Tab-separated table of C-alpha atoms and ligand atoms in Angstrom:
chain	number	residue	atom	x	y	z
A	239	MET	CA	-13.002	14.709	-57.364
A	240	ALA	CA	-14.306	18.221	-58.015
A	241	ASP	CA	-15.999	18.488	-54.668
A	242	VAL	CA	-12.867	17.888	-52.593
A	243	MET	CA	-11.239	20.827	-54.318
A	244	PRO	CA	-11.120	24.195	-52.593
A	245	PRO	CA	-13.974	26.614	-53.344
A	246	ASN	CA	-14.143	28.351	-56.733
A	247	MET	CA	-12.872	25.255	-58.504
A	248	LEU	CA	-16.298	23.742	-58.807
A	249	ALA	CA	-17.674	23.758	-62.301
A	250	ASP	CA	-20.955	21.909	-61.821
A	251	VAL	CA	-22.537	21.502	-58.462
A	252	PRO	CA	-24.936	18.561	-58.298
A	253	GLN	CA	-28.382	18.944	-56.805
A	254	THR	CA	-28.353	18.673	-53.032
A	255	PRO	CA	-31.196	16.898	-51.235
A	256	ALA	CA	-33.220	19.320	-49.089
A	257	GLY	CA	-31.829	19.844	-45.603
A	258	LEU	CA	-28.308	18.704	-46.499
A	259	LEU	CA	-25.220	20.813	-47.036
A	260	SER	CA	-24.205	21.318	-50.655
A	261	ASN	CA	-20.677	20.335	-51.615
A	262	ARG	CA	-19.931	23.996	-52.193
A	263	GLU	CA	-20.961	24.789	-48.635
A	264	LYS	CA	-18.979	21.846	-47.243
A	265	ASP	CA	-15.898	22.989	-49.144
A	266	ARG	CA	-16.363	26.503	-47.813
A	267	LEU	CA	-16.589	25.212	-44.228
A	268	ILE	CA	-13.514	23.005	-44.612
A	269	GLU	CA	-11.559	25.835	-46.208
A	270	ARG	CA	-12.561	28.156	-43.383
A	271	GLY	CA	-11.502	25.574	-40.814
A	272	PHE	CA	-8.119	25.185	-42.505
A	273	LEU	CA	-7.600	28.929	-42.554
A	274	GLY	CA	-8.301	29.257	-38.840
A	275	LEU	CA	-6.193	26.221	-38.018
A	276	TYR	CA	-3.305	27.551	-40.104
A	277	ARG	CA	-3.379	30.956	-38.310
A	278	TRP	CA	-3.445	29.233	-34.927
A	279	TYR	CA	-0.681	26.840	-35.988
A	280	THR	CA	1.626	29.576	-37.236
A	281	ALA	CA	1.379	31.587	-34.025
A	282	ARG	CA	2.062	28.478	-31.987
A	283	SER	CA	4.954	27.411	-34.204
A	284	GLN	CA	6.619	30.793	-33.723
A	285	GLU	CA	5.993	30.864	-29.998
A	286	THR	CA	6.979	27.330	-29.054
A	287	ARG	CA	9.092	25.748	-31.807
A	288	ASN	CA	11.194	28.568	-33.173
A	289	TRP	CA	14.504	26.687	-33.047
A	290	ASN	CA	17.462	26.976	-35.387
A	291	ALA	CA	19.265	24.061	-37.010
A	292	ASP	CA	22.708	25.600	-36.376
A	293	LYS	CA	22.379	27.605	-33.162
A	294	SER	CA	20.037	25.464	-31.074
A	295	PHE	CA	22.523	22.606	-30.684
A	296	ASN	CA	26.076	22.307	-29.418
A	297	TRP	CA	27.398	20.674	-32.568
A	298	ARG	CA	31.029	20.676	-31.434
A	299	ALA	CA	30.033	18.374	-28.574
A	300	LEU	CA	28.647	15.650	-30.868
A	301	SER	CA	30.476	12.363	-30.331
A	302	PRO	CA	33.293	11.678	-32.834
A	303	ASN	CA	32.621	7.940	-32.376
A	304	LEU	CA	29.017	7.458	-33.474
A	305	PRO	CA	28.400	3.733	-34.212
A	306	PRO	CA	28.257	2.795	-37.923
A	307	ASP	CA	24.556	1.902	-37.677
A	308	ILE	CA	23.772	5.316	-36.215
A	309	MET	CA	25.668	6.925	-39.085
A	310	THR	CA	23.565	4.961	-41.588
A	311	VAL	CA	20.355	6.052	-39.872
A	312	LEU	CA	21.375	9.727	-39.658
A	313	THR	CA	22.397	9.744	-43.306
A	314	GLY	CA	19.015	8.247	-44.259
A	315	PHE	CA	17.092	10.803	-42.186
A	316	PHE	CA	19.135	13.578	-43.786
A	317	ALA	CA	18.480	12.142	-47.269
A	318	VAL	CA	14.701	11.938	-46.855
A	319	GLU	CA	14.389	15.446	-45.373
A	320	GLN	CA	16.624	16.733	-48.193
A	321	TYR	CA	13.598	16.513	-50.488
A	322	ALA	CA	11.793	19.229	-48.465
A	323	PRO	CA	11.706	21.650	-51.441
A	324	ASP	CA	10.078	18.973	-53.635
A	325	PHE	CA	7.568	17.961	-50.943
A	326	THR	CA	6.674	21.593	-50.373
A	327	SER	CA	6.434	22.838	-53.956
A	328	ASN	CA	4.377	19.863	-55.116
A	329	LEU	CA	1.939	20.129	-52.239
A	330	ILE	CA	1.608	23.904	-52.545
A	331	ASN	CA	0.758	23.560	-56.231
A	332	LEU	CA	-1.889	21.007	-55.419
A	333	VAL	CA	-3.704	23.254	-52.926
A	334	ARG	CA	-2.725	26.663	-54.243
A	335	ARG	CA	-6.312	27.918	-54.372
A	336	SER	CA	-6.769	27.304	-50.665
A	337	HIS	CA	-5.358	30.104	-48.511
A	338	GLY	CA	-5.215	28.050	-45.317
A	339	ARG	CA	-3.677	25.014	-46.923
A	340	SER	CA	-1.193	26.611	-49.310
A	341	HIS	CA	0.112	29.076	-46.735
A	342	PHE	CA	0.345	26.269	-44.233
A	343	GLN	CA	2.441	24.237	-46.681
A	344	MET	CA	4.939	27.102	-46.816
A	345	ARG	CA	5.210	27.164	-43.038
A	346	TRP	CA	5.435	23.368	-42.994
A	347	GLY	CA	8.159	23.522	-45.650
A	348	SER	CA	10.153	25.978	-43.561
A	349	GLU	CA	10.024	23.488	-40.690
A	350	GLU	CA	10.991	20.526	-42.875
A	351	GLU	CA	13.913	22.567	-44.211
A	352	LYS	CA	15.234	22.903	-40.651
A	353	HIS	CA	15.023	19.127	-40.253
A	354	ALA	CA	17.122	18.631	-43.397
A	355	ASP	CA	19.755	21.076	-42.141
A	356	ALA	CA	19.847	19.654	-38.609
A	357	TRP	CA	20.314	16.065	-39.839
A	358	GLU	CA	22.957	17.257	-42.275
A	359	ASN	CA	24.786	18.968	-39.423
A	360	SER	CA	24.706	15.713	-37.473
A	361	VAL	CA	26.398	13.890	-40.370
A	362	LEU	CA	28.945	16.686	-40.863
A	363	PHE	CA	29.860	17.105	-37.177
A	364	SER	CA	30.134	13.335	-36.682
A	365	GLY	CA	33.477	13.781	-38.413
A	366	GLN	CA	32.895	10.491	-40.241
A	367	ARG	CA	31.899	12.001	-43.589
A	368	THR	CA	33.907	14.691	-45.342
A	369	PRO	CA	32.233	17.886	-46.547
A	370	GLN	CA	33.032	16.701	-50.080
A	371	TRP	CA	31.254	13.405	-49.489
A	372	ILE	CA	28.197	15.294	-48.209
A	373	ALA	CA	28.229	17.680	-51.170
A	374	GLU	CA	28.375	14.793	-53.649
A	375	TYR	CA	25.695	12.876	-51.789
A	376	LYS	CA	23.405	15.903	-51.904
A	377	GLU	CA	24.078	16.338	-55.594
A	378	ARG	CA	23.089	12.726	-56.123
A	379	LEU	CA	19.891	13.215	-54.116
A	380	LYS	CA	19.017	16.442	-55.894
A	381	SER	CA	19.456	14.834	-59.302
A	382	GLN	CA	16.114	13.137	-58.695
A	383	THR	CA	12.753	14.735	-58.029
A	384	TRP	CA	10.195	13.620	-55.484
A	385	GLU	CA	6.752	13.398	-57.072
A	386	LEU	CA	3.382	13.389	-55.381
A	387	PRO	CA	2.365	9.867	-54.374
A	388	PHE	CA	-1.256	10.565	-55.414
A	389	PRO	CA	-2.824	12.896	-57.974
A	390	ASP	CA	-5.415	14.523	-55.685
A	391	ALA	CA	-5.340	16.648	-52.547
A	392	LEU	CA	-7.394	14.348	-50.304
A	393	HIS	CA	-5.265	11.223	-50.819
A	394	ASN	CA	-2.075	13.212	-50.328
A	395	MET	CA	-3.393	14.704	-47.105
A	396	VAL	CA	-4.418	11.312	-45.742
A	397	TYR	CA	-1.010	9.928	-46.760
A	398	THR	CA	0.693	12.785	-44.918
A	399	VAL	CA	-1.140	11.966	-41.671
A	400	PHE	CA	0.387	8.479	-41.639
A	401	GLN	CA	3.748	9.696	-42.942
A	402	GLU	CA	4.115	12.412	-40.269
A	403	ARG	CA	3.250	9.970	-37.519
A	404	ALA	CA	5.709	7.395	-38.894
A	405	THR	CA	8.430	10.047	-39.107
A	406	GLN	CA	7.733	11.209	-35.565
A	407	LEU	CA	8.049	7.624	-34.379
A	408	ASN	CA	11.388	7.198	-36.196
A	409	TYR	CA	12.812	10.267	-34.491
A	410	LEU	CA	11.419	9.437	-31.065
A	411	ASN	CA	13.037	6.016	-31.225
A	412	MET	CA	16.300	7.605	-32.399
A	413	MET	CA	16.035	9.927	-29.380
A	414	LYS	CA	15.644	6.952	-27.020
A	415	ILE	CA	18.740	5.284	-28.461
A	416	ALA	CA	20.723	8.521	-28.086
A	417	GLN	CA	19.492	8.755	-24.502
A	418	GLY	CA	21.134	5.389	-23.857
A	419	LYS	CA	17.822	3.525	-23.629
A	420	SER	CA	18.278	1.015	-26.455
A	421	ASP	CA	17.815	-2.637	-25.554
A	422	LYS	CA	19.645	-3.805	-28.694
A	423	PRO	CA	23.049	-5.353	-27.897
A	424	HIS	CA	24.886	-3.361	-30.581
A	425	LEU	CA	23.490	-0.027	-29.330
A	426	LYS	CA	22.860	-0.390	-25.638
A	427	ASP	CA	26.165	1.162	-24.581
A	428	PHE	CA	25.722	4.143	-26.832
A	429	SER	CA	24.426	7.577	-25.848
A	430	ASP	CA	24.872	11.117	-27.093
A	431	PRO	CA	23.040	14.069	-25.497
A	432	VAL	CA	23.431	16.331	-28.552
A	433	LEU	CA	21.869	13.747	-30.844
A	434	ALA	CA	19.119	13.071	-28.306
A	435	LYS	CA	18.212	16.759	-28.283
A	436	VAL	CA	18.228	16.991	-32.091
A	437	ALA	CA	15.964	13.953	-32.474
A	438	GLN	CA	13.605	15.189	-29.766
A	439	THR	CA	13.364	18.697	-31.214
A	440	ILE	CA	12.534	17.399	-34.684
A	441	ALA	CA	10.081	14.812	-33.322
A	442	VAL	CA	8.104	17.614	-31.642
A	443	ASP	CA	7.736	19.333	-35.032
A	444	GLU	CA	6.588	16.072	-36.623
A	445	ALA	CA	3.958	15.691	-33.903
A	446	ALA	CA	2.663	19.184	-34.724
A	447	HIS	CA	2.549	18.275	-38.426
A	448	TYR	CA	0.687	15.086	-37.670
A	449	ASN	CA	-1.870	17.048	-35.682
A	450	PHE	CA	-2.433	19.637	-38.387
A	451	PHE	CA	-3.093	17.036	-41.081
A	452	LEU	CA	-5.116	14.925	-38.661
A	453	GLU	CA	-7.446	17.870	-38.001
A	454	GLY	CA	-7.769	18.335	-41.763
A	455	VAL	CA	-8.682	14.700	-42.340
A	456	ARG	CA	-11.182	14.881	-39.478
A	457	MET	CA	-12.944	17.777	-41.190
A	458	TYR	CA	-13.098	15.802	-44.444
A	459	LEU	CA	-14.255	12.728	-42.577
A	460	TYR	CA	-17.015	14.746	-40.948
A	461	TYR	CA	-18.304	16.417	-44.110
A	462	TYR	CA	-17.289	13.770	-46.691
A	463	PRO	CA	-17.186	10.445	-44.817
A	464	GLN	CA	-17.442	8.078	-47.769
A	465	ARG	CA	-14.601	9.384	-49.899
A	466	THR	CA	-12.397	10.065	-46.878
A	467	LEU	CA	-12.757	6.522	-45.553
A	468	GLU	CA	-12.066	5.172	-49.055
A	469	ALA	CA	-8.918	7.304	-49.176
A	470	ILE	CA	-7.793	6.065	-45.743
A	471	ARG	CA	-8.285	2.473	-46.832
A	472	ALA	CA	-6.304	3.073	-50.019
A	473	ILE	CA	-3.410	4.682	-48.130
A	474	VAL	CA	-2.965	2.045	-45.441
A	475	SER	CA	-3.011	-0.756	-48.000
A	476	GLN	CA	0.044	0.618	-49.820
A	477	PHE	CA	1.903	2.822	-47.343
A	478	SER	CA	5.632	3.386	-47.744
A	479	MET	CA	7.925	6.101	-46.413
A	480	PRO	CA	8.539	9.145	-48.638
A	481	ALA	CA	11.517	9.139	-51.000
A	482	ALA	CA	12.040	5.392	-50.489
A	483	LYS	CA	12.589	5.067	-54.225
A	484	LEU	CA	14.989	8.014	-54.402
A	485	VAL	CA	17.419	7.547	-51.524
A	486	PRO	CA	20.533	5.530	-52.465
A	487	ASP	CA	20.937	2.250	-50.529
A	488	TRP	CA	17.421	2.503	-49.125
A	489	GLU	CA	17.393	-1.254	-48.359
A	490	LYS	CA	20.454	-0.924	-46.141
A	491	PHE	CA	18.960	2.093	-44.394
A	492	TYR	CA	15.640	0.318	-43.849
A	493	GLU	CA	17.310	-2.813	-42.472
A	494	THR	CA	19.492	-0.746	-40.144
A	495	VAL	CA	16.497	1.204	-38.886
A	496	TYR	CA	14.671	-2.081	-38.300
A	497	ARG	CA	17.622	-3.726	-36.531
A	498	ALA	CA	18.028	-0.666	-34.294
A	499	GLY	CA	14.395	-1.027	-33.163
A	500	ILE	CA	13.530	2.336	-34.685
A	501	TYR	CA	10.891	1.393	-37.222
A	502	GLY	CA	9.444	-1.621	-39.030
A	503	PRO	CA	6.156	-3.131	-40.230
A	504	ARG	CA	4.985	-3.896	-36.684
A	505	ASP	CA	5.652	-0.328	-35.601
A	506	PHE	CA	3.627	0.910	-38.546
A	507	SER	CA	0.711	-1.291	-37.652
A	508	ARG	CA	0.738	-0.654	-33.905
A	509	ASP	CA	2.139	2.846	-33.452
A	510	VAL	CA	1.147	4.528	-36.697
A	511	MET	CA	-1.974	2.954	-38.175
A	512	GLN	CA	-3.690	2.082	-34.917
A	513	VAL	CA	-2.903	5.485	-33.409
A	514	ALA	CA	-4.243	7.361	-36.449
A	515	PHE	CA	-7.303	5.094	-36.549
A	516	ARG	CA	-8.028	5.802	-32.897
A	517	ASN	CA	-7.709	9.526	-33.564
A	518	LEU	CA	-10.154	9.213	-36.461
A	519	GLY	CA	-12.747	7.092	-34.680
A	520	ILE	CA	-11.977	3.998	-36.760
A	521	GLU	CA	-11.907	0.779	-34.785
A	522	SER	CA	-9.564	-1.261	-36.984
A	523	ARG	CA	-8.511	-1.909	-40.530
A	524	LYS	CA	-10.922	-4.838	-40.616
A	525	SER	CA	-13.895	-2.762	-39.492
A	526	LEU	CA	-12.975	-0.106	-42.071
A	527	GLU	CA	-12.887	-2.701	-44.874
A	528	GLU	CA	-16.156	-4.248	-43.760
A	529	GLY	CA	-17.908	-0.913	-43.335
A	530	LEU	CA	-16.936	0.204	-46.822
A	531	LYS	CA	-17.967	-3.155	-48.277
A	532	LYS	CA	-21.410	-2.678	-46.777
A	533	THR	CA	-21.801	0.769	-48.302
A	534	ARG	CA	-21.017	-0.696	-51.719
A	535	GLU	CA	-23.793	-3.245	-51.301
A	536	VAL	CA	-26.386	-0.551	-50.649
A	537	PRO	CA	-28.011	0.891	-53.778
A	538	ASP	CA	-27.714	4.635	-54.202
A	539	PHE	CA	-30.935	5.660	-55.947
A	540	ASP	CA	-31.237	9.116	-57.401
A	541	GLY	CA	-31.927	11.474	-54.557
A	542	GLY	CA	-32.338	8.567	-52.120
A	543	ASN	CA	-28.789	8.782	-50.812
A	544	PHE	CA	-29.058	5.481	-48.880
A	545	LYS	CA	-25.312	5.040	-49.011
A	546	SER	CA	-24.748	8.076	-46.877
A	547	THR	CA	-26.798	6.591	-44.053
A	548	VAL	CA	-24.815	3.318	-43.995
A	549	ILE	CA	-21.439	5.030	-43.980
A	550	TRP	CA	-21.963	6.448	-40.482
A	551	ASP	CA	-21.702	2.954	-38.997
A	552	THR	CA	-18.125	2.635	-40.258
A	553	PHE	CA	-16.567	5.026	-37.732
A	554	ASP	CA	-17.331	6.842	-34.492
A	555	TYR	CA	-18.930	9.911	-36.063
A	556	GLY	CA	-19.938	11.295	-32.647
A	557	MET	CA	-16.309	11.383	-31.612
A	558	VAL	CA	-15.222	12.974	-34.891
A	559	GLU	CA	-17.967	15.604	-34.595
A	560	GLY	CA	-16.729	16.385	-31.087
A	561	ASP	CA	-13.176	16.715	-32.386
A	562	VAL	CA	-14.201	19.023	-35.236
A	563	LYS	CA	-16.198	21.124	-32.755
A	564	ARG	CA	-13.220	21.312	-30.406
A	565	LEU	CA	-11.005	22.387	-33.279
A	566	HIS	CA	-13.410	25.231	-33.976
A	567	MET	CA	-13.443	26.223	-30.322
A	568	ARG	CA	-9.652	26.390	-30.379
A	569	ILE	CA	-9.784	28.553	-33.516
A	570	GLN	CA	-12.433	30.777	-31.911
A	571	ASP	CA	-10.319	31.258	-28.779
A	572	TYR	CA	-7.444	32.303	-31.001
A	573	GLU	CA	-9.651	34.680	-32.986
A	574	LYS	CA	-10.894	36.288	-29.765
A	575	LEU	CA	-7.314	36.919	-28.766
A	576	ILE	CA	-6.721	38.903	-31.948
A	577	GLY	CA	-10.143	40.463	-32.494
A	578	PHE	CA	-11.161	38.466	-35.576
A	579	ASP	CA	-14.229	37.275	-33.655
A	580	ALA	CA	-15.836	40.715	-33.864
A	581	ILE	CA	-15.289	41.060	-37.613
A	582	ASP	CA	-15.146	37.667	-39.298
A	583	PRO	CA	-15.461	34.715	-36.914
A	584	THR	CA	-14.941	31.055	-37.911
A	585	GLU	CA	-18.048	29.106	-37.035
A	586	PHE	CA	-18.764	25.427	-36.666
A	587	ILE	CA	-21.705	24.266	-38.792
A	588	GLN	CA	-23.141	20.879	-38.005
A	589	ASN	CA	-23.386	18.402	-40.869
A	590	PRO	CA	-27.143	17.640	-41.009
A	591	ALA	CA	-26.437	14.246	-42.605
A	592	VAL	CA	-24.884	13.027	-39.342
A	593	PRO	CA	-27.333	10.747	-37.500
A	594	ARG	CA	-28.500	12.138	-34.142
A	595	ARG	CA	-28.406	9.441	-31.517
A	596	THR	CA	-30.327	11.409	-28.894
A	597	GLU	CA	-33.166	12.249	-31.277
A	598	GLN	CA	-33.398	8.619	-32.322
A	599	ALA	CA	-33.590	7.586	-28.695
A	600	ALA	CA	-36.384	10.110	-28.091
A	601	ASP	CA	-38.341	8.757	-31.089
A	602	ASP	CA	-38.116	5.142	-29.884
B	31	FE2	FE1	10.553	16.453	-41.080
B	32	FE2	FE1	6.956	16.627	-40.946
């Protein structure tokens, strides 16, 4: 796992075949990409998503008659986001040596904190739970600690890609219900513009989170395809929403969310997994499994590195390379705006291990 750590954490660097990037160099490139992405992200967050959980919504206008199922859902959303300090501190500790990633996690945490406060406000202003009830509920939540689902940075990052997308989907579907667009009999007559705006505002943040982590996984996929694909396979085979084991009455919450058409196993498969796969150049779960199986069948002789040639058939590496390049162009545009480009520009370095289709065609 040493070589997925940020730079300076590497004790022993294995010999690198001639013409290939060393793990140290790959780590440096990924770290640099994260730093640029984080700077770009922060500026954009401040410019376009600088909302406030109290002042951005007309809380007094929230309906005093929210349906019981909506109350259950809002309370669950509030409960999950309530663990923002645990999510943030654990993840920061894990990546503390990486400037781009650890500073990003602070920014991310400050956005998740707003989500917790906005959902709490929705429960409070519904008028259906007393401030005392909320205080006790929070105490109950805070008596438990959220722990990292995986011990290493790569698996946690891959997990977060799927988790952010799933969360975004939950909030977007909540928004549709609040807009009066539910086709479920028990919710179709319900609408609330305040709630619709809250859900939409938070969903936009979750989309930005998804994109940040997606770009990170793309960089890993590009420079470390084998271990990244293995991590993706491990995550999708055991995915569950964060804090599912901590939130009281999770089963009731989950059933209510499912019944409301907000989220369920089919939504995960179609609107989370498939979407993330498409964004990562992976055709399907089946093709991922089969591709990885093939790489295990290929012997990896000392210095021969045959495995690394087979792995490129498992995903659309051309697409991922294009995406990583585009990310760097976006970072470079940002750096030009500030003046970083003249002093210390972020540069895209091609991974020489990536097969070149055009060269192969020319050889044929
Ligand atoms: Fe959130
Ligand atoms: Fe998020």
